[in-house]
Tab-separated table of C-alpha atoms in Angstrom:
chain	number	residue	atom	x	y	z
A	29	UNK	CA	116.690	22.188	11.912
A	30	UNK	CA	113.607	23.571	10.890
A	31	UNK	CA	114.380	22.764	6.975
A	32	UNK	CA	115.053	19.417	7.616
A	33	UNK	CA	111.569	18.965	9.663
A	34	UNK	CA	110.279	20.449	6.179
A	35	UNK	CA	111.389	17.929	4.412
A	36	UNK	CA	110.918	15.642	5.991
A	37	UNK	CA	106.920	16.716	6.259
A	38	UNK	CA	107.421	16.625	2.141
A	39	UNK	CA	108.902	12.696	2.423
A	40	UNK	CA	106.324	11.433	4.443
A	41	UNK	CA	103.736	13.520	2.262
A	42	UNK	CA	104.972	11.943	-1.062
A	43	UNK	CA	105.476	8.640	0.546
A	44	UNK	CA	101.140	8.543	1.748
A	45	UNK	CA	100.853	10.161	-1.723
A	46	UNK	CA	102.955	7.040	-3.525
A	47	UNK	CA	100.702	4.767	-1.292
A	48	UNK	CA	97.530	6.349	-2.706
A	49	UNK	CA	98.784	6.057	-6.364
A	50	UNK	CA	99.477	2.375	-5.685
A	51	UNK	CA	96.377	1.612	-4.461
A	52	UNK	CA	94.582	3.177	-6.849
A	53	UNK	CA	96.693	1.344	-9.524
A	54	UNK	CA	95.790	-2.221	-8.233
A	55	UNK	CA	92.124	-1.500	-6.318
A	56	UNK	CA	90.326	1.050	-8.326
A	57	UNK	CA	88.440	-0.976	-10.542
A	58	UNK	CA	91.409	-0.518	-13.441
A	59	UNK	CA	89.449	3.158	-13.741
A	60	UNK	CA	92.699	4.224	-15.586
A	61	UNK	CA	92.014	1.679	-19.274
A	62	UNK	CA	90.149	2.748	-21.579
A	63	UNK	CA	88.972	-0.930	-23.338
A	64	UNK	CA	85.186	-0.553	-21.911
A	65	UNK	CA	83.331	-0.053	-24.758
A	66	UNK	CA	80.000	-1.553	-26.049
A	67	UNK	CA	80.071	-5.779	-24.915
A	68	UNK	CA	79.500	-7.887	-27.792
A	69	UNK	CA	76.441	-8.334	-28.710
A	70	UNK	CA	74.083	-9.951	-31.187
A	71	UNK	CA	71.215	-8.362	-33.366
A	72	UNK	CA	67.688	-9.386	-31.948
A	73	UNK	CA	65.435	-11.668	-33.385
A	74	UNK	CA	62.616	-8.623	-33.585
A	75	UNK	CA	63.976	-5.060	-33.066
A	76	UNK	CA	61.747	-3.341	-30.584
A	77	UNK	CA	60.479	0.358	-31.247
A	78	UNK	CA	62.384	3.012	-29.685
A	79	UNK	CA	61.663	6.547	-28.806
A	80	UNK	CA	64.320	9.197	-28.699
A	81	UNK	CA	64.024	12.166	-26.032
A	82	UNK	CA	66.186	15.195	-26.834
A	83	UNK	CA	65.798	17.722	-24.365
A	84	UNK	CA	66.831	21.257	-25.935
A	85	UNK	CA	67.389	24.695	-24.685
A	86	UNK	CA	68.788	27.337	-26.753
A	87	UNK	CA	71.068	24.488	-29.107
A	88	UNK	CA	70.561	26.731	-32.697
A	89	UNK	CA	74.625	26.670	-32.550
A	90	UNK	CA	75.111	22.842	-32.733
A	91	UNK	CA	71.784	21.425	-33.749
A	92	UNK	CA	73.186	21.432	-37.337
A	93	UNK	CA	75.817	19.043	-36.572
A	94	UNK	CA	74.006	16.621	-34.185
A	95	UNK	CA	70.528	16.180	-35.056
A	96	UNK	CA	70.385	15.045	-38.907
A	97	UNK	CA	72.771	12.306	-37.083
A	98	UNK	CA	69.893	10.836	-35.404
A	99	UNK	CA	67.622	11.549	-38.121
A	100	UNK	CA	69.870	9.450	-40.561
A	101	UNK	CA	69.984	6.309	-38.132
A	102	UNK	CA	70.108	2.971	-39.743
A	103	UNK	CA	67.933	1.364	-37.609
A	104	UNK	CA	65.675	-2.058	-38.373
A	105	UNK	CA	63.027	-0.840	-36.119
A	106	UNK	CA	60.311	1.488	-35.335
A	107	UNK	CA	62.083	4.871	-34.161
A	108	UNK	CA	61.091	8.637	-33.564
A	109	UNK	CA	62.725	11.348	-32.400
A	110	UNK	CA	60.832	13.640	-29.941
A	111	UNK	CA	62.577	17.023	-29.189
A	112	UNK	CA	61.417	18.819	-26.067
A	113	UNK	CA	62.194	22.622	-27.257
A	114	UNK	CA	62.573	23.952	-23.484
A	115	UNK	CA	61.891	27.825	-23.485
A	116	UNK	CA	64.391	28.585	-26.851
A	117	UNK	CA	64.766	31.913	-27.462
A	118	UNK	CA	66.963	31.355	-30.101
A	119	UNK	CA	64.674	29.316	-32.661
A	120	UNK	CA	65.460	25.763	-31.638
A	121	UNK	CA	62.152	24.371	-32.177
A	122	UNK	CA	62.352	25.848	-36.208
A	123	UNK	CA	65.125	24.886	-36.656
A	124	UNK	CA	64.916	21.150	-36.054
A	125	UNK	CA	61.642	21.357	-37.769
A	126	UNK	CA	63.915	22.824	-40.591
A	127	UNK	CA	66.673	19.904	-40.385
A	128	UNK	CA	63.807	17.852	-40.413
A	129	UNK	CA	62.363	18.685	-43.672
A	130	UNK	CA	65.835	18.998	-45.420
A	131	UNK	CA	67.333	15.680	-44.578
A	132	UNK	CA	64.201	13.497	-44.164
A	133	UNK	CA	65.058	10.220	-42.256
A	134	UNK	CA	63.345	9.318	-38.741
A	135	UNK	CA	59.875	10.954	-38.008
A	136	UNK	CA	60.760	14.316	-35.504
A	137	UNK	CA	58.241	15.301	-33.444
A	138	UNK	CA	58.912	18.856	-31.516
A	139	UNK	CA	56.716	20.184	-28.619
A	140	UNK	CA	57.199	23.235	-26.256
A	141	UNK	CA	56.589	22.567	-21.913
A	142	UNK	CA	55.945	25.204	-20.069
A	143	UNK	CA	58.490	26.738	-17.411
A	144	UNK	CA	59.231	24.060	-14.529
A	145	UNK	CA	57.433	23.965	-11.776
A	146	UNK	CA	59.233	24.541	-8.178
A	147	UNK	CA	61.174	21.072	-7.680
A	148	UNK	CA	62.431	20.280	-10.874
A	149	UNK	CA	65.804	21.140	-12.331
A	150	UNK	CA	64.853	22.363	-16.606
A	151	UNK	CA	66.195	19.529	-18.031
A	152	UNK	CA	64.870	16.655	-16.148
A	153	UNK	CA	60.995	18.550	-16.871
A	154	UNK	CA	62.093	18.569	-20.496
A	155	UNK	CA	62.669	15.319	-20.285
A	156	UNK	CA	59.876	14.481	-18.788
A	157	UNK	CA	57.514	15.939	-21.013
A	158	UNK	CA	59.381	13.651	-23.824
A	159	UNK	CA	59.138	10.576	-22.031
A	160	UNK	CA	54.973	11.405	-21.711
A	161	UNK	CA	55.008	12.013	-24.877
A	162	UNK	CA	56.668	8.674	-25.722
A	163	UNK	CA	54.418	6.592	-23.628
A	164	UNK	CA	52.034	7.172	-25.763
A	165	UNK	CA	53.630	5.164	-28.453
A	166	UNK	CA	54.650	2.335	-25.883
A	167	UNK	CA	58.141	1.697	-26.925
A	168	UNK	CA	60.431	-0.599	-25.086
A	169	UNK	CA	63.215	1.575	-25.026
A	170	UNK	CA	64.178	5.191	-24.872
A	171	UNK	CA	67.113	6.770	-26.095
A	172	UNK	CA	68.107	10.003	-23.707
A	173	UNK	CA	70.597	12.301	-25.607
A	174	UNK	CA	71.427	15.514	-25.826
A	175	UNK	CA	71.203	17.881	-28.264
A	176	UNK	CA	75.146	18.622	-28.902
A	177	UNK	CA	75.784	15.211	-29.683
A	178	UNK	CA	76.447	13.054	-32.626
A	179	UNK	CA	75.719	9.779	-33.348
A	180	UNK	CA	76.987	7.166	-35.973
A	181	UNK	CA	74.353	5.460	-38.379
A	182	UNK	CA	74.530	2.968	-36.457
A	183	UNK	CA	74.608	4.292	-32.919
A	184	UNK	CA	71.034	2.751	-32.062
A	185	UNK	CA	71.136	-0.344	-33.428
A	186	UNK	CA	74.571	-1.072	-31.660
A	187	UNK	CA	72.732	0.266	-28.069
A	188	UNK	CA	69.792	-1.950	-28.392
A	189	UNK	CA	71.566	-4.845	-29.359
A	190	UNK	CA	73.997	-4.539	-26.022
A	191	UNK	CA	71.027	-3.790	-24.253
A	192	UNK	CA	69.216	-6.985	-25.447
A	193	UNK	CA	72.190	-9.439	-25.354
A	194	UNK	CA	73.618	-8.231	-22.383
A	195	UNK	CA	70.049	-7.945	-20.375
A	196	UNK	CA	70.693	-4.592	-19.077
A	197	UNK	CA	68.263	-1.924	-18.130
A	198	UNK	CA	70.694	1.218	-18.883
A	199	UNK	CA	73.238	1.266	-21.273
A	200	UNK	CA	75.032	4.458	-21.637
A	201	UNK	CA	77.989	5.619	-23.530
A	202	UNK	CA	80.569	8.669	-22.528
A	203	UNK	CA	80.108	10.529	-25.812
A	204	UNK	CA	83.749	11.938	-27.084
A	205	UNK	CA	83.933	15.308	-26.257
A	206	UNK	CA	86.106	17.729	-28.289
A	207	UNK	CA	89.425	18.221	-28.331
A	208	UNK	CA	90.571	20.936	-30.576
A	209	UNK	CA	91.642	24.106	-28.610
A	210	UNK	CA	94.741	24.215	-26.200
A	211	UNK	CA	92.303	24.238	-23.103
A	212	UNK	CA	90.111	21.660	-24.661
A	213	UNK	CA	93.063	19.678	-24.516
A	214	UNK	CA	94.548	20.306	-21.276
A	215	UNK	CA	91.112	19.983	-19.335
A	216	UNK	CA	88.699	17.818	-20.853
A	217	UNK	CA	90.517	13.969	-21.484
A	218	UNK	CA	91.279	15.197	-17.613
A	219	UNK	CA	87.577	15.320	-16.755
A	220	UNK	CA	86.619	12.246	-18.436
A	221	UNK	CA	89.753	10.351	-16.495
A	222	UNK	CA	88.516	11.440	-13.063
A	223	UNK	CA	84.751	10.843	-13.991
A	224	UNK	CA	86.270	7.223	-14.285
A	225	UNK	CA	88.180	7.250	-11.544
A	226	UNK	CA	85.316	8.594	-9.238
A	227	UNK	CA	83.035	5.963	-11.024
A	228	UNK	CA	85.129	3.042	-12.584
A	229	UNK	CA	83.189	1.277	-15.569
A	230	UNK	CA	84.166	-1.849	-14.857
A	231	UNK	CA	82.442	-2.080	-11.268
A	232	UNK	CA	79.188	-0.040	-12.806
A	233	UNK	CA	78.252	-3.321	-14.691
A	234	UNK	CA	79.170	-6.189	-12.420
A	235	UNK	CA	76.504	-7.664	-10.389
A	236	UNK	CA	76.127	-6.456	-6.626
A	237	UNK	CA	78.512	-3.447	-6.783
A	238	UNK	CA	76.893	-0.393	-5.334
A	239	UNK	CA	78.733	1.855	-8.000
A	240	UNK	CA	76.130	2.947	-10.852
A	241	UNK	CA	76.364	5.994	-13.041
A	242	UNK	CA	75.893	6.962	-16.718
A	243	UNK	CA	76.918	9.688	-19.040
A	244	UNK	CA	73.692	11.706	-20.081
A	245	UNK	CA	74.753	12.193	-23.361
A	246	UNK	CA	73.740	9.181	-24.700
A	247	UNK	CA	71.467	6.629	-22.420
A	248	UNK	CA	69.449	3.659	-23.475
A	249	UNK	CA	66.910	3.146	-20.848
A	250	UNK	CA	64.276	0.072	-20.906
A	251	UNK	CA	60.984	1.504	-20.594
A	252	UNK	CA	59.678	-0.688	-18.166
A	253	UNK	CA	62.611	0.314	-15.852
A	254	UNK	CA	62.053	3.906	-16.204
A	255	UNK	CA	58.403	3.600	-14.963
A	256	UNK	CA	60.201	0.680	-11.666
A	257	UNK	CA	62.347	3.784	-10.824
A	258	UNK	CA	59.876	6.101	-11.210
A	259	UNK	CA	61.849	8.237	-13.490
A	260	UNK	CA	62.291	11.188	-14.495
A	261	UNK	CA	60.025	12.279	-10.915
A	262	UNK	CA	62.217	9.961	-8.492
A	263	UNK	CA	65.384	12.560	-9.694
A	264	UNK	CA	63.673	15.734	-10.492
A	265	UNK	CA	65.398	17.842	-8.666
A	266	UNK	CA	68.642	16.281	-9.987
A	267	UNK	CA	71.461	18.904	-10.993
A	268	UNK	CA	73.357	15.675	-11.917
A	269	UNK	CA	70.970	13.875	-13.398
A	270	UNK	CA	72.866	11.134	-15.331
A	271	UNK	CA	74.502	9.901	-12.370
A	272	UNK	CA	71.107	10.335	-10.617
A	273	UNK	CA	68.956	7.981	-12.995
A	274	UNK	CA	71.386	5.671	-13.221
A	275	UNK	CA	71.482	5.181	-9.050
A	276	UNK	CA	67.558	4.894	-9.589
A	277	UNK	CA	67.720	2.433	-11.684
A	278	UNK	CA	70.062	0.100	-10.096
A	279	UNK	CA	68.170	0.766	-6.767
A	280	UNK	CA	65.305	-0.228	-8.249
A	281	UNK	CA	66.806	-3.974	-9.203
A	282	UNK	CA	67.751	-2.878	-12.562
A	283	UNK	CA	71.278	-3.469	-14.595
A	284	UNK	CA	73.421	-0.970	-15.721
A	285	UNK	CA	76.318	-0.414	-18.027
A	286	UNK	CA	78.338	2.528	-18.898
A	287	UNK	CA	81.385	2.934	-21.081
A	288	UNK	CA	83.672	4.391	-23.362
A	289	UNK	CA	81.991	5.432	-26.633
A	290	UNK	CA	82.725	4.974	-30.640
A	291	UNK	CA	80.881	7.195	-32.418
A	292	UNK	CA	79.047	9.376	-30.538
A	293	UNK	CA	80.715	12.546	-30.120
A	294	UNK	CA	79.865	15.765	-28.198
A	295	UNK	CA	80.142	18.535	-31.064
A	296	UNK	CA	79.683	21.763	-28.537
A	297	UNK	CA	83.215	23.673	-28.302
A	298	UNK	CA	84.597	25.103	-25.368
A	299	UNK	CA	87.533	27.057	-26.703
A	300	UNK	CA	88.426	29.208	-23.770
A	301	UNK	CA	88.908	28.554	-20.170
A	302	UNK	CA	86.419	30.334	-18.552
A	303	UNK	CA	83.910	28.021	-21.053
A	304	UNK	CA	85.656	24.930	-19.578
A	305	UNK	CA	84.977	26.394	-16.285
A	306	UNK	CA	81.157	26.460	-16.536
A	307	UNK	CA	81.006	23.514	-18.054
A	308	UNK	CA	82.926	22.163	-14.248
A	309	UNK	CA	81.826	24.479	-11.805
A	310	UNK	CA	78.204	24.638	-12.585
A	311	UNK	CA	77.825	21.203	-10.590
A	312	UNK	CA	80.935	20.333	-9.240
A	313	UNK	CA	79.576	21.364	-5.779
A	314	UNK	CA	76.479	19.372	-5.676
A	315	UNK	CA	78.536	16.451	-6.588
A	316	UNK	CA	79.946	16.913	-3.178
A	317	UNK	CA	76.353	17.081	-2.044
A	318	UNK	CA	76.904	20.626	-0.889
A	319	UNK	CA	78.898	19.560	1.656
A	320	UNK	CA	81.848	21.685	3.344
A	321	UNK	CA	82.818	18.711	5.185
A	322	UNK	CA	82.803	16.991	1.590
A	323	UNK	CA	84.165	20.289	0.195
A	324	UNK	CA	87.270	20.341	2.310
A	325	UNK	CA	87.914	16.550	2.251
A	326	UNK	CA	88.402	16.590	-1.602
A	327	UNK	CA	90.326	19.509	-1.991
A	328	UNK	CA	93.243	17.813	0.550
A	329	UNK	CA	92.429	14.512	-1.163
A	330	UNK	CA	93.581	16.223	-4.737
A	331	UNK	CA	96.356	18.363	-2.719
A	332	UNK	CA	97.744	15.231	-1.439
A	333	UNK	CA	96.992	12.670	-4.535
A	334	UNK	CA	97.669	15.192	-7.432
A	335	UNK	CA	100.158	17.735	-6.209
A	336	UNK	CA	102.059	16.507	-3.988
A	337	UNK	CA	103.976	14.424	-5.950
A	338	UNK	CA	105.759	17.245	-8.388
A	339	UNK	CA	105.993	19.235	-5.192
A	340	UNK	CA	108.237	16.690	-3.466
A	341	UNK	CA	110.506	16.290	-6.841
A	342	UNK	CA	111.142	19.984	-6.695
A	343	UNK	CA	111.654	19.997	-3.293
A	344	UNK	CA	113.653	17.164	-3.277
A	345	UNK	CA	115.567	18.809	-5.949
A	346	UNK	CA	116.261	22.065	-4.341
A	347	UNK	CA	117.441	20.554	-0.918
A	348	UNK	CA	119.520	17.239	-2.919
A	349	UNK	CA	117.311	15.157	-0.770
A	350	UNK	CA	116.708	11.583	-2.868
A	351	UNK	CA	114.567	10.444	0.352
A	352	UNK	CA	112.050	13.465	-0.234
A	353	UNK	CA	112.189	13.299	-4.628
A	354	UNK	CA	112.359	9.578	-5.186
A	355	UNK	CA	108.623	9.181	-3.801
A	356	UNK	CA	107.421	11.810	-5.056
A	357	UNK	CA	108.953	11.075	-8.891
A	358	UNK	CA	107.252	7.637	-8.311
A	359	UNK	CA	103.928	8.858	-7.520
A	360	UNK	CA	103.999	11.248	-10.536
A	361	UNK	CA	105.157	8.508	-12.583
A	362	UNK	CA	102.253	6.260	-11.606
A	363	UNK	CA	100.069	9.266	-11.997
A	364	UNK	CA	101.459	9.962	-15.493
A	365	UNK	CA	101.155	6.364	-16.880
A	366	UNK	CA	97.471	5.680	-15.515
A	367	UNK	CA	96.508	8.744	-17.629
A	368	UNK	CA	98.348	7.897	-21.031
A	369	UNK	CA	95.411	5.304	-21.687
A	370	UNK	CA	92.741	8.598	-21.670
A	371	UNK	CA	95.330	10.798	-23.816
A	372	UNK	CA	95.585	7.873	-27.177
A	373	UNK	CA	91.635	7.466	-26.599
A	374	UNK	CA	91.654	11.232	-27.387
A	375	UNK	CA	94.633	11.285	-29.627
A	376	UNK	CA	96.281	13.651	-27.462
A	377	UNK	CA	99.945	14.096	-27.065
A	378	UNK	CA	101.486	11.924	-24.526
A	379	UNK	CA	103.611	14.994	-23.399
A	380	UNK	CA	100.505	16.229	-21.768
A	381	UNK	CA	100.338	13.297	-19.396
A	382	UNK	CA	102.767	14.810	-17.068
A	383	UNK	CA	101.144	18.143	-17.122
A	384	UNK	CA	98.208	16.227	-14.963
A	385	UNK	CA	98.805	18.176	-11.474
A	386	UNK	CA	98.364	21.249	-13.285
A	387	UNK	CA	94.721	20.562	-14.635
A	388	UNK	CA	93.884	18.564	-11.354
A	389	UNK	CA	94.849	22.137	-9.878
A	390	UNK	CA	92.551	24.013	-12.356
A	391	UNK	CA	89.448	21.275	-11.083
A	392	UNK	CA	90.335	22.070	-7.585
A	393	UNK	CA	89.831	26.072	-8.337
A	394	UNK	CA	87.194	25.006	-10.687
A	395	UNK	CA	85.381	23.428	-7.211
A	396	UNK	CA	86.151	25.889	-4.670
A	397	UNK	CA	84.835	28.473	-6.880
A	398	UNK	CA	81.246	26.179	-7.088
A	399	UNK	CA	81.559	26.459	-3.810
A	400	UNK	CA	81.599	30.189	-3.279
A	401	UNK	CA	78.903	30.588	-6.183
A	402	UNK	CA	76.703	28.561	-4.583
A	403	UNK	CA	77.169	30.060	-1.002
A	404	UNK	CA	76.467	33.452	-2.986
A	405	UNK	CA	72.534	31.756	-3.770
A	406	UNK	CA	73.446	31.507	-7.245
A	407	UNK	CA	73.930	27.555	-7.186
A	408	UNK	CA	74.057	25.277	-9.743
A	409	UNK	CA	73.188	26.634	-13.380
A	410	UNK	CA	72.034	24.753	-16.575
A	411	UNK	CA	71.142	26.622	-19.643
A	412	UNK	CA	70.835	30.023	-17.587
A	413	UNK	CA	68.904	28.647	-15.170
A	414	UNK	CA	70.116	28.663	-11.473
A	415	UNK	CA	69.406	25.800	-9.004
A	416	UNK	CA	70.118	26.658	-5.495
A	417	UNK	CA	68.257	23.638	-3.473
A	418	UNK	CA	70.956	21.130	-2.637
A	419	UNK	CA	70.620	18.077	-4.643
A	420	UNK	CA	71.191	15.524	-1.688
A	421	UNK	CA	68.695	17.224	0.608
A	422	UNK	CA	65.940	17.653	-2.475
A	423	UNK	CA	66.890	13.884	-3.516
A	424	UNK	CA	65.610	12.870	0.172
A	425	UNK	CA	62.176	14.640	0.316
């Protein structure tokens, strides 16, 4: 008697689970394809100047490999890049002064803040300081990237044209992360898929949705909506910060567009797990606001969506029950095919698509343990710097 009550729990469990697959199939905004990528556009009649804002703490490692990228950019236009060198202790600043010299190209311009003041998260003051910077040359746009990632020659011209012919205020692109090491490959197409399924591209650009976000890797942001949102102060305490600007901008009447990118590429590595790990748990808990309610809510929401599903087939198995499998095989079936999209974009093996539940598994733990850290005062983190203030509470005042 009580087996059978089990199972049947586990059948009614995979059959909600099936009905949240299904609706997230048809209703999510088609999160699961991976065809967003820059609109068509069409060059501009005059190309408008452009400033680009790296912020950059401690980036000696990768600098090599990113910034002669935006050095070498083919663009028709005035452009400079301006790299904030945010407390280095590792010769940043040199070094880019260095590239600089060596490879020629766009005019670099590096300058040093001082530590932030109480309020602001590092990277948003960094960027601040760039964007004052900036206004001083009165550009119409501002390129926002970071300082691990790579662009193609023609990276910039391809934003500003979008930007132009499509009339948006923010155009950002998900820079490719790597994929080389085993956990690289297990965890991060993963991330990118539930970043898209959290915030589906297609309803980020259409007009009236509340949905806005962008990937702060690479973000083209029109001047004159920067200073409407009042950014970077309006998000300054931001531990998310992409997602943050983005909001500010759309609040503030602007349009926004995020997508899939072609040649722009994160080059930082993250060969082991407990890399991957920092990279998830430094902020996964202020995306929940710092919220238990929030906290406990998503962990049953990827219990139910995400494991359930293999755990029905295996119980299903063991106690020959088709009623209790046969959901469940559907649900991880659905789950398997929306993410075979993310794994090509990658060039991933397909037989990783089943393996799904287990990474969704290594997010929740990855969540829970943001949690803990941040009950423990150490908070959020960024470039060893620890933010405790909830975001959604400092994002009020």
């Amino acid at each position: 008697m009580g087996q059978t009550a089990h199972v049947s729990a586990v059948v009614w469990s995979a059959a909600v689970s099936l009905a949240a697959w299904l609706w997230l199939l048809l209703f999510q905004g088609w999160f699961w394809r991976t065809d967003v990528r820059l609109p068509a556009s069409r060059d501009p009649d005059g190309w408008p100047d452009v400033c680009v804002v790296v912020p950059a703490r401690d980036e000696a490692a990768v600098l090599p490999a990113s910034l002669p990228s935006l050095l070498a950019q083919d663009y028709p236009g005035r452009a400079e890049v301006l790299l904030v060198d945010d407390g280095s202790t590792d010769g940043t600043g040199d070094l880019a002064r260095e590239l600089a010299r060596r490879r020629g190209g766009l005019p670099l311009t590096v300058v040093t803040p001082g530590e932030p003041p109480s309020g602001w998260t590092g990277k948003l003051w960094a960027v601040r300081h760039g964007m004052e910077l900036a206004r001083a040359r009165d550009p119409e746009y501002l390129l926002l990237t970071d300082a691990d990632i790579a662009h193609a020659p023609d990276s910039l011209r391809r934003l500003v044209s979008a930007a132009r012919t499509g009339g948006f205020d923010l155009v950002s692109q998900m820079a490719r992360l790597r994929v080389e090491s085993l956990w690289e490959r297990l965890v991060v197409p993963a991330f990118v898929y539930f970043f898209a399924q959290l915030y589906p591209f297609r309803r980020i650009a259409r007009p009236g949705s509340r949905t806005a976000a962008a990937a702060g890797g690479c973000v083209l942001l029109r001047a004159g909506a920067a200073e409407r949102a009042r950014i970077p102060d309006a998000v300054r305490h931001a531990v998310i910060d992409d997602v943050a600007v983005a909001r500010a901008v759309k609040r503030s009447g602007g349009r926004v567009w995020l997508g899939l990118a072609d040649g722009v590429d994160s080059v930082r590595p993250y060969p082991r797990l407990r890399d991957l790990w920092r990279m998830v748990s430094r902020s996964a808990y202020a995306q929940l606001r710092h919220s238990p309610l929030l906290l406990v809510g998503t962990v049953a929401g990827l219990v139910l969506v995400y494991l359930v599903p293999p755990a029905a087939v295996a119980v299903g198995a063991a106690a020959g029950s088709v009623p209790c499998a046969l959901p469940g095989g559907a649900a991880w079936l659905v789950m398997t095919g929306t993410y075979v999209p993310m794994l090509r974009y990658y060039r991933q093996p397909l037989w990783l698509a089943p393996l799904l539940p287990v990474t969704a598994f290594l997010y929740l733990l990855m969540t829970v343990d943001s949690a803990v850290q941040h009950r423990r005062g150490r908070g959020a983190a960024w470039k060893g710097r620890t933010y405790a203030r909830p975001e959604a509470a400092a994002e009020e005042a």
